[in-house]
XYZ file of C-alpha atoms in Angstrom:
237
model
C 10.570 -7.137 -12.520
C 13.119 -5.603 -10.198
C 11.975 -6.403 -6.668
C 12.823 -2.869 -5.570
C 10.324 -1.393 -8.017
C 6.589 -1.022 -7.543
C 6.009 -3.373 -10.456
C 3.397 -1.225 -12.227
C 3.381 -1.225 -16.007
C 0.843 -1.021 -18.828
C -0.111 -4.696 -18.912
C -3.896 -5.210 -18.719
C -3.503 -7.929 -16.086
C -3.453 -7.016 -12.430
C -2.847 -10.551 -11.142
C -2.402 -13.953 -12.758
C -2.032 -17.396 -11.182
C -0.360 -20.120 -13.214
C -0.751 -23.747 -12.055
C -0.823 -22.764 -8.384
C -1.147 -25.616 -5.876
C -1.391 -25.579 -2.104
C -1.709 -28.542 0.259
C -2.179 -28.584 4.018
C -1.347 -31.534 6.259
C -2.936 -32.154 9.675
C -1.810 -35.354 11.326
C -2.280 -38.163 8.839
C -4.668 -36.162 6.684
C -3.553 -34.229 3.614
C -5.928 -31.769 1.959
C -5.239 -30.192 -1.432
C -6.775 -26.732 -1.192
C -5.697 -25.572 -4.658
C -4.898 -27.980 -7.469
C -2.932 -26.348 -10.311
C -5.252 -23.353 -10.211
C -5.190 -20.800 -13.009
C -6.746 -17.365 -12.792
C -6.487 -13.989 -14.500
C -7.693 -10.785 -12.872
C -7.639 -7.720 -15.074
C -6.935 -4.202 -13.899
C -10.162 -2.592 -12.737
C -11.996 -5.888 -12.184
C -14.343 -6.313 -9.241
C -13.952 -9.936 -8.322
C -15.938 -12.033 -5.818
C -14.581 -15.305 -4.413
C -17.555 -17.328 -3.162
C -18.347 -20.795 -1.888
C -18.729 -22.815 1.274
C -16.471 -22.491 4.306
C -13.293 -24.535 4.179
C -12.982 -24.641 0.396
C -9.881 -22.436 0.228
C -11.217 -18.948 -0.400
C -9.013 -17.282 2.206
C -6.052 -19.438 1.166
C -6.428 -18.171 -2.397
C -6.639 -14.578 -1.166
C -3.544 -14.968 1.022
C -1.558 -16.442 -1.869
C -2.614 -13.567 -4.134
C -1.699 -11.161 -1.336
C 1.815 -12.633 -0.857
C 0.980 -13.709 2.708
C 1.119 -17.451 1.964
C 3.548 -19.080 -0.445
C 2.114 -21.713 -2.797
C 3.675 -25.169 -2.949
C 4.093 -24.785 -6.699
C 3.086 -22.508 -9.552
C 3.551 -18.800 -10.168
C 1.797 -15.602 -9.096
C 2.442 -12.589 -11.305
C 1.415 -8.965 -10.894
C 1.052 -6.644 -13.872
C 2.348 -9.329 -16.256
C 5.839 -9.382 -14.773
C 7.999 -11.857 -12.843
C 6.730 -14.375 -10.306
C 6.511 -12.372 -7.076
C 7.531 -15.423 -5.037
C 10.969 -15.247 -6.665
C 11.605 -12.090 -4.615
C 13.561 -12.004 -1.385
C 11.511 -11.598 1.796
C 12.460 -7.925 1.988
C 11.636 -7.383 -1.681
C 8.294 -9.127 -1.276
C 7.448 -6.928 1.725
C 8.254 -3.783 -0.272
C 6.174 -4.985 -3.202
C 3.230 -5.793 -0.927
C 3.378 -2.398 0.785
C 3.446 -0.531 -2.543
C 0.913 -2.525 -4.528
C -1.590 -4.348 -2.319
C -4.118 -3.108 0.236
C -5.727 -5.498 2.715
C -9.039 -5.413 4.566
C -9.942 -8.398 6.751
C -13.079 -9.488 8.592
C -11.425 -8.346 11.811
C -10.096 -4.833 11.428
C -6.698 -5.442 13.150
C -6.449 -1.832 14.247
C -4.028 -1.224 17.118
C -5.786 0.016 20.261
C -2.750 1.917 21.550
C -2.867 4.234 18.520
C -5.513 6.695 17.338
C -7.704 6.107 14.316
C -5.523 8.582 12.392
C -2.269 6.891 13.413
C -3.651 3.470 12.517
C -4.617 4.624 9.035
C -1.172 6.176 8.531
C 0.706 3.079 9.724
C 1.578 1.674 6.234
C 3.088 5.061 5.332
C 5.119 5.116 8.552
C 6.414 1.650 7.666
C 7.244 2.887 4.173
C 9.321 5.704 5.683
C 7.163 8.656 4.673
C 7.604 11.846 6.753
C 5.157 11.873 9.658
C 3.242 15.021 8.662
C 2.808 13.842 5.078
C 1.659 10.414 6.232
C -0.873 11.879 8.646
C -2.263 14.256 6.011
C -2.820 11.439 3.514
C -4.434 9.277 6.198
C -6.629 12.175 7.342
C -7.889 12.781 3.801
C -8.942 9.158 3.367
C -10.546 8.961 6.802
C -12.540 12.100 6.074
C -13.661 10.563 2.794
C -14.874 7.575 4.826
C -16.961 9.914 6.995
C -14.660 9.643 10.013
C -13.574 13.277 10.299
C -14.983 13.434 13.856
C -13.236 10.204 14.874
C -9.607 10.946 13.945
C -8.324 10.961 17.522
C -10.519 8.121 18.764
C -8.888 4.835 19.744
C -10.251 1.810 17.829
C -12.181 0.491 20.856
C -14.139 3.778 20.871
C -15.405 3.169 17.306
C -18.409 1.157 16.161
C -17.834 -1.976 14.077
C -18.696 -0.150 10.866
C -16.393 2.738 11.755
C -13.563 0.332 12.511
C -13.924 -1.251 9.076
C -14.035 2.153 7.377
C -10.795 3.037 9.176
C -9.316 -0.256 7.969
C -10.317 0.625 4.396
C -8.629 4.030 4.732
C -5.492 2.250 5.976
C -5.619 -0.032 2.920
C -5.752 2.986 0.595
C -3.008 5.243 1.938
C -0.161 3.771 -0.154
C -2.290 4.043 -3.327
C -2.203 0.306 -4.144
C -3.685 -0.860 -7.431
C -5.130 -4.035 -5.897
C -7.359 -4.226 -2.801
C -7.935 -7.657 -1.223
C -10.785 -8.129 1.244
C -11.684 -11.194 3.323
C -15.314 -11.062 4.519
C -15.076 -7.290 5.149
C -18.727 -7.017 6.241
C -19.021 -10.419 7.918
C -19.313 -8.958 11.438
C -21.718 -6.134 10.619
C -25.488 -5.902 10.810
C -27.341 -5.646 7.460
C -27.714 -1.844 7.530
C -24.040 -1.137 8.222
C -22.983 -3.913 5.846
C -25.010 -2.290 3.076
C -23.339 1.070 3.719
C -19.908 -0.530 3.550
C -20.833 -2.376 0.333
C -21.456 0.990 -1.343
C -18.184 2.437 -0.044
C -16.242 -0.590 -1.312
C -17.799 -0.553 -4.785
C -17.029 3.174 -5.014
C -13.319 2.341 -4.624
C -13.571 0.762 -8.060
C -15.793 3.421 -9.599
C -13.901 6.428 -8.226
C -10.308 5.196 -8.124
C -10.309 2.282 -10.563
C -9.058 -0.090 -7.868
C -8.973 -3.788 -8.665
C -11.072 -5.475 -5.965
C -10.803 -9.143 -4.987
C -13.282 -9.938 -2.233
C -14.032 -13.153 -0.371
C -17.674 -13.071 0.710
C -20.572 -15.302 1.722
C -22.986 -12.434 1.044
C -24.868 -13.215 -2.169
C -26.149 -9.652 -2.568
C -22.626 -8.273 -2.209
C -21.109 -10.815 -4.605
C -23.744 -9.903 -7.204
C -22.359 -6.358 -7.206
C -19.075 -7.656 -8.648
C -18.503 -8.012 -12.378
C -16.860 -11.430 -11.957
C -17.468 -14.327 -9.571
C -15.647 -17.572 -8.924
C -15.913 -20.417 -6.447
C -13.436 -23.116 -5.447
C -14.542 -26.742 -5.577
C -12.166 -29.628 -4.800
C -9.183 -27.342 -5.382
C -10.413 -26.162 -8.791
C -11.425 -22.568 -9.552
C -14.794 -22.413 -11.291
C -16.023 -19.277 -13.023
C -19.656 -18.379 -12.316
C -19.832 -15.493 -14.793
């Protein structure tokens, strides 16, 4: 795969991990978070990563999302070359074109409006300002935020902030959306609303969803579930 390309082809696989290992060292203690992990995620999968805190769920998500380099092994998108063979600039371009992120904390920038925050990945990509703002506006309206476009993030509720973060994740039309406890800070009613919005990303747009969650009800909405135990990925269904 040329690192300047988006990397999208007709392979059925969205993401594959081949013998991926990751170890962290703190003082004299060494912990193997992933031990030659193998995983295949097909295009259009909805995929829950479950398990207890500290088992490596977020580490796995960050490796898939190109935010954390594994110690060994390969991560491939769309059946092509190991993405960690790319230069830093090439990896950043690939990430911007192909992967959308939603975290437990929205990471919206308070100095910018809701609309500007959602458009930020397009600004980074170099899209003309008016085009970027139109795309962002369309997604925010779809998230029910048409009356909040000019609000600063601190003026939004927690659920609205996460919906704005989802719109930001969608604006570059990535095939793969990665989410780390996206409803972890919300009350049950607003979490349930966001669950429906997230699942609709798969139903409406065919997005591949990989979601770290402690929420059993939410994980049961996914068509595949895994957990990590002692560095090994175990399939639940």
